[in-house]
mmCIF file of C-alpha atoms and ligand atoms in Angstrom:
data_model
loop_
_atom_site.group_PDB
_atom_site.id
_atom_site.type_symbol
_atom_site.label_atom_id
_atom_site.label_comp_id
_atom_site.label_asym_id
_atom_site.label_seq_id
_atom_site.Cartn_x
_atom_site.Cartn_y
_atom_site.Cartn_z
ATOM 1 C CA UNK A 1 151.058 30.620 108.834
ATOM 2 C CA UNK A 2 154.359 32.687 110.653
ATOM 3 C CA UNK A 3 153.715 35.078 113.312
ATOM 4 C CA UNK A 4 156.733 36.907 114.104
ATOM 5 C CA UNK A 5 156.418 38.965 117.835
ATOM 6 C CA UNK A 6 158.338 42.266 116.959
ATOM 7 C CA UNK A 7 157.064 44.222 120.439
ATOM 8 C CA UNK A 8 154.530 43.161 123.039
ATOM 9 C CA UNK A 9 154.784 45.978 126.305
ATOM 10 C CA UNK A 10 151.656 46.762 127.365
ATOM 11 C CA UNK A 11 150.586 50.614 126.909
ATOM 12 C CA UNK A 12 154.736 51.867 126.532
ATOM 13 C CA UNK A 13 157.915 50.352 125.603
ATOM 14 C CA UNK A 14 159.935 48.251 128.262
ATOM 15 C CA UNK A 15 163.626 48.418 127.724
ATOM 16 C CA UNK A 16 163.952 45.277 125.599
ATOM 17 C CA UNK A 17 160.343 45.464 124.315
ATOM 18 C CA UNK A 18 158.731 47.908 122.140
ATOM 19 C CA UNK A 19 155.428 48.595 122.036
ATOM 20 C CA UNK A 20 152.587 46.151 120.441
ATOM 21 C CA UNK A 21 153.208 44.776 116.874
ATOM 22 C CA UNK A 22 153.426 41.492 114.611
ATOM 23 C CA UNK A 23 154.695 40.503 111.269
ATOM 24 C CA UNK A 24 151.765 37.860 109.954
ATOM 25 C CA UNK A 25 152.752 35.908 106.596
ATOM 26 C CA UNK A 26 151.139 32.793 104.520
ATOM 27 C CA UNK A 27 152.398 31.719 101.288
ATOM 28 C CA UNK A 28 153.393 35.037 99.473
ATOM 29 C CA UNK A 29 151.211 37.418 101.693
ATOM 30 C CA UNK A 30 153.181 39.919 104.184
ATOM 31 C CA UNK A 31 150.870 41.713 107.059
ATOM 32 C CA UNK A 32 152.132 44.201 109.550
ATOM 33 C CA UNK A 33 149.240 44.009 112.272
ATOM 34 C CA UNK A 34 149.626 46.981 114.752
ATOM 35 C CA UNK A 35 152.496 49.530 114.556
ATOM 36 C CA UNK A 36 153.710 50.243 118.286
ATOM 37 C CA UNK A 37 156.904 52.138 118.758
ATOM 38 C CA UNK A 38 159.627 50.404 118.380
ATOM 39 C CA UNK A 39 158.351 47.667 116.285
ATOM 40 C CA UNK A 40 159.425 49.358 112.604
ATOM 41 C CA UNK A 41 163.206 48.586 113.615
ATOM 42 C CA UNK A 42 162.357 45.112 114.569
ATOM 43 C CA UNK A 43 160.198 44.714 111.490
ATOM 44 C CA UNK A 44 163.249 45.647 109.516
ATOM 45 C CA UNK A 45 165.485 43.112 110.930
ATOM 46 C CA UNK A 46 162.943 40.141 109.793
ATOM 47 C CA UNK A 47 161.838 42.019 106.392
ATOM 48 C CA UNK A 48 162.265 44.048 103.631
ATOM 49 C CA UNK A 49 159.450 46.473 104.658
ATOM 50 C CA UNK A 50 158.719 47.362 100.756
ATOM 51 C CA UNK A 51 157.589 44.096 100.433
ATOM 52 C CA UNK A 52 155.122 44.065 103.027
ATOM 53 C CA UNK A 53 151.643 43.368 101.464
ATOM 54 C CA UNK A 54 149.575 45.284 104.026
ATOM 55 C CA UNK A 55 149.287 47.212 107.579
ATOM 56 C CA UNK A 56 146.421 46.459 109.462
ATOM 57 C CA UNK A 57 145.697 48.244 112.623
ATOM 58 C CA UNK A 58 143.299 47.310 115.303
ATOM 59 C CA UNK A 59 143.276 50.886 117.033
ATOM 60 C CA UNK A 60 144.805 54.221 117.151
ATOM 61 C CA UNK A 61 146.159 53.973 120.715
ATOM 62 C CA UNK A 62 149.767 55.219 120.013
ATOM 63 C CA UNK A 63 151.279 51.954 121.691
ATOM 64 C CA UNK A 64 149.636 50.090 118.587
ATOM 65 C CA UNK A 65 150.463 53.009 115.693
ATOM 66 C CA UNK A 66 152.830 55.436 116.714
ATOM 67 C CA UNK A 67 155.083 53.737 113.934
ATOM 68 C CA UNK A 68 152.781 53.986 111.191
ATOM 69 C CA UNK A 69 154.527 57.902 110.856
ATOM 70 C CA UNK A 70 158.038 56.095 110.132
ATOM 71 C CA UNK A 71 157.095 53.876 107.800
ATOM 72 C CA UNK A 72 154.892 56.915 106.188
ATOM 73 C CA UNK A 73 158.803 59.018 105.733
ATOM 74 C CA UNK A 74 160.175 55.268 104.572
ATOM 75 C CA UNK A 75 157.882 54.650 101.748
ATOM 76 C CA UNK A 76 157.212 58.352 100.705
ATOM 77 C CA UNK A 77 160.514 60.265 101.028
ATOM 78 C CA UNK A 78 162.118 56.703 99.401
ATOM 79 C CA UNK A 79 165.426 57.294 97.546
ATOM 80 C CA UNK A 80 164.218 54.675 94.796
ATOM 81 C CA UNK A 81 161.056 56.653 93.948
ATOM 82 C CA UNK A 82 157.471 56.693 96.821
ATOM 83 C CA UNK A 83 155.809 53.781 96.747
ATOM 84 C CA UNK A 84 152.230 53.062 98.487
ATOM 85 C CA UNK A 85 150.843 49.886 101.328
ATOM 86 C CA UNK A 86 147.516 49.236 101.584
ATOM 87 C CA UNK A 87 146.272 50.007 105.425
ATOM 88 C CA UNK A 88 143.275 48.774 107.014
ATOM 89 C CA UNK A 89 142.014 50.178 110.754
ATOM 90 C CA UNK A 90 139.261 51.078 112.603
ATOM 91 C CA UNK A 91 136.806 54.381 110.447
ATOM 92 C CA UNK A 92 138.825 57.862 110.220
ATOM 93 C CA UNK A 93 142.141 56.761 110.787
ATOM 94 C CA UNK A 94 143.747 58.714 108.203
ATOM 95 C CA UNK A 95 142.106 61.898 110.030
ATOM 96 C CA UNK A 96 142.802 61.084 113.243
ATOM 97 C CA UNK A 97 146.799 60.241 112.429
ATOM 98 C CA UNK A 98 147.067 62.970 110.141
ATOM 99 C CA UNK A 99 146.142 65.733 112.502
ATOM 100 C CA UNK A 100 149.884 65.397 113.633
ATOM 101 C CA UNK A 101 150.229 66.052 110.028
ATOM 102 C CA UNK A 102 149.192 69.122 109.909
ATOM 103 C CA UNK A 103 146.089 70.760 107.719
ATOM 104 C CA UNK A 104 146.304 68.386 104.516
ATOM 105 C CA UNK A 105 147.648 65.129 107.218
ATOM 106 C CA UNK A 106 144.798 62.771 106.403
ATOM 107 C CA UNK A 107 145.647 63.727 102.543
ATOM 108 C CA UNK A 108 149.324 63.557 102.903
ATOM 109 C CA UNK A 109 148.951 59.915 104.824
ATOM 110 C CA UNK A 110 146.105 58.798 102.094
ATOM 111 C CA UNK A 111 148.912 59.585 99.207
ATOM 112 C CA UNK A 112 151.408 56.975 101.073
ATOM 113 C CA UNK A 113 148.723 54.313 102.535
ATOM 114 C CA UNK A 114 145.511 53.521 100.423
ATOM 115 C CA UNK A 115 143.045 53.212 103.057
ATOM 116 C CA UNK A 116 140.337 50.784 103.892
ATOM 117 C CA UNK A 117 137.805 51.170 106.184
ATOM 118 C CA UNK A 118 136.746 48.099 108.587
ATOM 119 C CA UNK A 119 134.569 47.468 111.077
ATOM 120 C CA UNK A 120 132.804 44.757 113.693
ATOM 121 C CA UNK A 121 131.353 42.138 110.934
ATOM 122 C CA UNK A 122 133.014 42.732 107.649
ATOM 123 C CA UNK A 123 135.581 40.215 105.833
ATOM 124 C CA UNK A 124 138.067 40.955 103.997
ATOM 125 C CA UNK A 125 140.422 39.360 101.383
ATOM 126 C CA UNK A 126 144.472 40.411 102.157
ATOM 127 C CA UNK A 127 146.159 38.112 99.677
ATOM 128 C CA UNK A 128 146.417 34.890 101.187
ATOM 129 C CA UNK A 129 144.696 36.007 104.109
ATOM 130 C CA UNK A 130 140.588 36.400 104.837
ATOM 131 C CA UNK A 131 140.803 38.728 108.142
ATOM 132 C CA UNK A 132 137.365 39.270 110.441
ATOM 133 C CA UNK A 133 136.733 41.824 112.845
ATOM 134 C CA UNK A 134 134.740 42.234 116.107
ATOM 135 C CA UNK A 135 134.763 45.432 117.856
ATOM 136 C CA UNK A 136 135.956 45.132 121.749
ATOM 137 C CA UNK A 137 135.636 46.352 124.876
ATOM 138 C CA UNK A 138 138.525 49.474 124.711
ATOM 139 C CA UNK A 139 138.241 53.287 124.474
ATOM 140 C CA UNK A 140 138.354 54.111 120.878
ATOM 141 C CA UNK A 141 136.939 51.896 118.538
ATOM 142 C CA UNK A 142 139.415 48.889 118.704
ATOM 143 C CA UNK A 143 138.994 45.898 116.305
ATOM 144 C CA UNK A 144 139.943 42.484 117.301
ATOM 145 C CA UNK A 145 141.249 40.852 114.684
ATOM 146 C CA UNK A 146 140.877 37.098 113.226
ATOM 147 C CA UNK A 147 143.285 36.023 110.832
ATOM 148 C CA UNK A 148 142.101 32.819 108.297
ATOM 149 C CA UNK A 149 144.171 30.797 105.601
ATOM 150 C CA UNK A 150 144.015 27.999 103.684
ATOM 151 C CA UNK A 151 146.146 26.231 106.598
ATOM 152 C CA UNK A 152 144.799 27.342 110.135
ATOM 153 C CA UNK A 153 143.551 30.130 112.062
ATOM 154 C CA UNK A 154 144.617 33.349 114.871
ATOM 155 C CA UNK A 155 143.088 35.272 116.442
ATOM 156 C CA UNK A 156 144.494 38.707 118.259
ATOM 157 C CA UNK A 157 142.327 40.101 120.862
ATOM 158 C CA UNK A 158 144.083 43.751 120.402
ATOM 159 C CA UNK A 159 143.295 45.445 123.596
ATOM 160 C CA UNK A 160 139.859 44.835 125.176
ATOM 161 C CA UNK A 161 138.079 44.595 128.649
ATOM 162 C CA UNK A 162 136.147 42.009 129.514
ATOM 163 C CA UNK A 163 132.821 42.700 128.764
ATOM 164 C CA UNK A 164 133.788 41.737 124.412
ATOM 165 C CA UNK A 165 132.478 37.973 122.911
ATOM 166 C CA UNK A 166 136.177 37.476 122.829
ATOM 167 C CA UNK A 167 136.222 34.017 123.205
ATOM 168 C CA UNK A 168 133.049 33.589 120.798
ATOM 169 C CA UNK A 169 135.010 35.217 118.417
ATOM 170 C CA UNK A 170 138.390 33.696 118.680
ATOM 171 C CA UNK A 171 136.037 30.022 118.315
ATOM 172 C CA UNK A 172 138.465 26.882 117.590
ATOM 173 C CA UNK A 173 141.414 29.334 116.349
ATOM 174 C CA UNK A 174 144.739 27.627 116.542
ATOM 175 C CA UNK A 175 146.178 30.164 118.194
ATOM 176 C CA UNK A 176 145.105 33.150 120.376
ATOM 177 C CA UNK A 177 147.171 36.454 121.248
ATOM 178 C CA UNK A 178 145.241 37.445 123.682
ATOM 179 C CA UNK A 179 146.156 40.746 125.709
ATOM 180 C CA UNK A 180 146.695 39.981 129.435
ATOM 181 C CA UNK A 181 147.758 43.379 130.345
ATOM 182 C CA UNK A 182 147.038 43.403 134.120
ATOM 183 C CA UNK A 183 147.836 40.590 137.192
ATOM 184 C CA UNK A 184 146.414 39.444 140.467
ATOM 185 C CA UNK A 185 146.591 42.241 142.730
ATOM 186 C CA UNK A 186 147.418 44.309 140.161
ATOM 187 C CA UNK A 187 144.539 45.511 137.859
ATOM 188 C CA UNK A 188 144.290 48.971 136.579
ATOM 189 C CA UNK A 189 141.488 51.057 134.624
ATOM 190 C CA UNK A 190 138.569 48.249 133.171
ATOM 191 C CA UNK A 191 140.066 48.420 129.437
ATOM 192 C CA UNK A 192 141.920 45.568 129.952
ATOM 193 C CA UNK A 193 142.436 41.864 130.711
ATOM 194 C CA UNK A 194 144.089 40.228 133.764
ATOM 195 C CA UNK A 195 146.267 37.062 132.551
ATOM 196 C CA UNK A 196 143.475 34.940 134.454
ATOM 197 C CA UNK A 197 141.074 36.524 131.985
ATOM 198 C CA UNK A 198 143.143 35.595 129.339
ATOM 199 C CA UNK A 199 143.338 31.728 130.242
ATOM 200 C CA UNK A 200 139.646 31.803 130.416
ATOM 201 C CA UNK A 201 139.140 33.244 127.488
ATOM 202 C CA UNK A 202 141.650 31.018 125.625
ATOM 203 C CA UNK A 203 139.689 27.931 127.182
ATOM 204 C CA UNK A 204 136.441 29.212 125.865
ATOM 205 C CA UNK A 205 137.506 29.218 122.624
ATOM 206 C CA UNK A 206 139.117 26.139 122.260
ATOM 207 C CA UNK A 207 142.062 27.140 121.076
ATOM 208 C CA UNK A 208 145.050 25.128 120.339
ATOM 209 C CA UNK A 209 147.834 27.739 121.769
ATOM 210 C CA UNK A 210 147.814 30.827 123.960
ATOM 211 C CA UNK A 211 149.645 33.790 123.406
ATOM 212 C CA UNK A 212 149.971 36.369 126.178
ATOM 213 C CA UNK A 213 150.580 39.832 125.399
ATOM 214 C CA UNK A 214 150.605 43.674 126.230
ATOM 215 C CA UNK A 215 151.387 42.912 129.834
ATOM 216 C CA UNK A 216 152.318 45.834 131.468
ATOM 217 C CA UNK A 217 155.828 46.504 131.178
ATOM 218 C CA UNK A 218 156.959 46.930 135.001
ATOM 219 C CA UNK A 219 154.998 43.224 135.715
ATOM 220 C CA UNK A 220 157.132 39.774 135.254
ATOM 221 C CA UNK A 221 155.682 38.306 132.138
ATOM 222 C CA UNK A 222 156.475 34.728 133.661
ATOM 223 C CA UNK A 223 153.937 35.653 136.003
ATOM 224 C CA UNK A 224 151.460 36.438 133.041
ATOM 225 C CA UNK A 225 151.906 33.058 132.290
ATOM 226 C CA UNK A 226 151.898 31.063 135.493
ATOM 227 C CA UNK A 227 147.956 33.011 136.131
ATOM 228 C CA UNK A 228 147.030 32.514 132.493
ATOM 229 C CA UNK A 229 147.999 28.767 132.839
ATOM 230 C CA UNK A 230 146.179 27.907 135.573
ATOM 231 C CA UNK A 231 142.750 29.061 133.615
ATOM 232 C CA UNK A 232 143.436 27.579 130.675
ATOM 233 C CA UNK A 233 143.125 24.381 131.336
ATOM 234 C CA UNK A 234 145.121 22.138 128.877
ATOM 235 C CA UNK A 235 145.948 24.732 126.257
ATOM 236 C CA UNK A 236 149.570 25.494 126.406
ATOM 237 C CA UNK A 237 150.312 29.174 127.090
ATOM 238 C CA UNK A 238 153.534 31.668 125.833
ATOM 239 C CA UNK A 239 154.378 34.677 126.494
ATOM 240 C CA UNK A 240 154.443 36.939 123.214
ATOM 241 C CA UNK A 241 158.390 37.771 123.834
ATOM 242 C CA UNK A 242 159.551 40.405 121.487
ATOM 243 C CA UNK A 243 161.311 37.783 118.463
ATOM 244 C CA UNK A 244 159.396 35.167 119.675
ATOM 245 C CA UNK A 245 157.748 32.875 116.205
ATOM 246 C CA UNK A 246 154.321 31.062 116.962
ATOM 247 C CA UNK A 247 153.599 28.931 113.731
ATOM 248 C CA UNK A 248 149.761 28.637 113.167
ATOM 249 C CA UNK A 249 148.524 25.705 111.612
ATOM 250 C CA UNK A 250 149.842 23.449 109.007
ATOM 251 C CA UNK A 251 150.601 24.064 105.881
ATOM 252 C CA UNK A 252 153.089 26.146 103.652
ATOM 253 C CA UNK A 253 154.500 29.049 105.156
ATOM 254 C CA UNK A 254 157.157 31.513 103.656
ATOM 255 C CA UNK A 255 160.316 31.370 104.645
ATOM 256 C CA UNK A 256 161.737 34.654 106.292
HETATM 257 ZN ZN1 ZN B 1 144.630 50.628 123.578
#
């Protein structure tokens, strides 16, 4: 398993970091998790994005959709005839995007993305993928999301205070991108982590790798690191750097 970092700022693009977003792939199977602006034009530098085999999104916060409404004008208004991707997010997502649509939004979106529904508990099958879902500690209803093959296991905490079974959750994965929005001395509204949080959780778990993400784009993400490291214990920590590649597991992976 291949997880390609297309954007990790925290809550808006930084200059040379769009919003939250990852290409996930195993064997033949293509996922776009989250769809923060910016990350469509990464995406597109790694992929051919009618190839993708599914979006998933773990909550409507714009830094984590915003460019579901590009790839909506890609695949429908397509030169080479519409074609349709398979979404899966949190319940009403195709009415709460589509009110930007206008009246008929949620059907207009629907025509372009199939939707499925998930929630806190359910498993589903996404090609070579088996993803699981717990529902966090974030406005909204925000799914963390954990990602299972044939060859190892991740685990993305999407955004999430503390008060979430995070670490339960995340249990043995191989590798955890875990949000770590917030630093010491600097710690905003409750909705998120602080990088310290993030070691923690990491250690926990008992995960293999740490991930660091969504930190908050005017904060040094070296600094991210240095706090999650030094609650982590053992487990080696990276930041989630926009083009960064994290390979989960063993195994066969397709080559991008
Ligand atoms: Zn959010």
């Amino acid at each position: 398993m291949r997880l390609h970092v297309l954007g990790s700022s925290g809550g808006y693009p930084a200059s040379d970091n769009p919003s939250t977003g990852f290409l996930l792939e195993h064997g033949a199977t293509r996922l776009w998790i989250d769809a923060g602006n910016g990350t469509f034009a990464v995406l597109q530098r790694l992929t051919d994005f009618t190839q993708l085999d599914a979006l998933v999104l773990s909550h409507l916060h714009p830094d984590h959709c915003a460019d579901l409404y590009s790839l909506h004008i890609a695949l429908r208004y397509r030169v080479d005839g519409a074609l349709r991707l398979p979404l899966y997010g949190p319940p009403g997502t195709l009415e709460a995007l589509g009110g930007l649509l206008g009246a008929d939004g949620a059907e207009n979106l629907g025509a372009t993305f199939p939707f499925h529904a998930v929630d806190a508990g359910d498993t589903v099958e996404v090609g070579d993928f088996r993803l699981r879902f717990l529902r966090t500690d974030h406005p909204g209803h925000t799914l963390a999301i954990r990602a299972e093959t044939d060859a190892g296991t991740l685990t993305y905490s999407a955004d999430t205070g503390p008060n979430a079974d995070l670490a339960g959750f995340a249990q043995g994965s191989d590798l955890l991108v875990c949000e770590a929005t917030y630093q010491e001395g600097k710690v905003g509204a409750p909705v998120h982590l602080t990088a310290r949080q993030a070691g923690e959780t990491a250690r926990h778990a008992g995960v293999r790798e740490l991930a660091v993400t969504h930190v908050w784009p005017t904060f040094d993400p070296q600094i991210a690191v240095v706090e999650a490291r030094s609650a982590a214990g053992d487990i080696p920590v990276r930041w989630a750097r926009s083009g960064e590649v994290f390979t989960v597991g063993s195994g066969p992976a397709a080559e991008i």
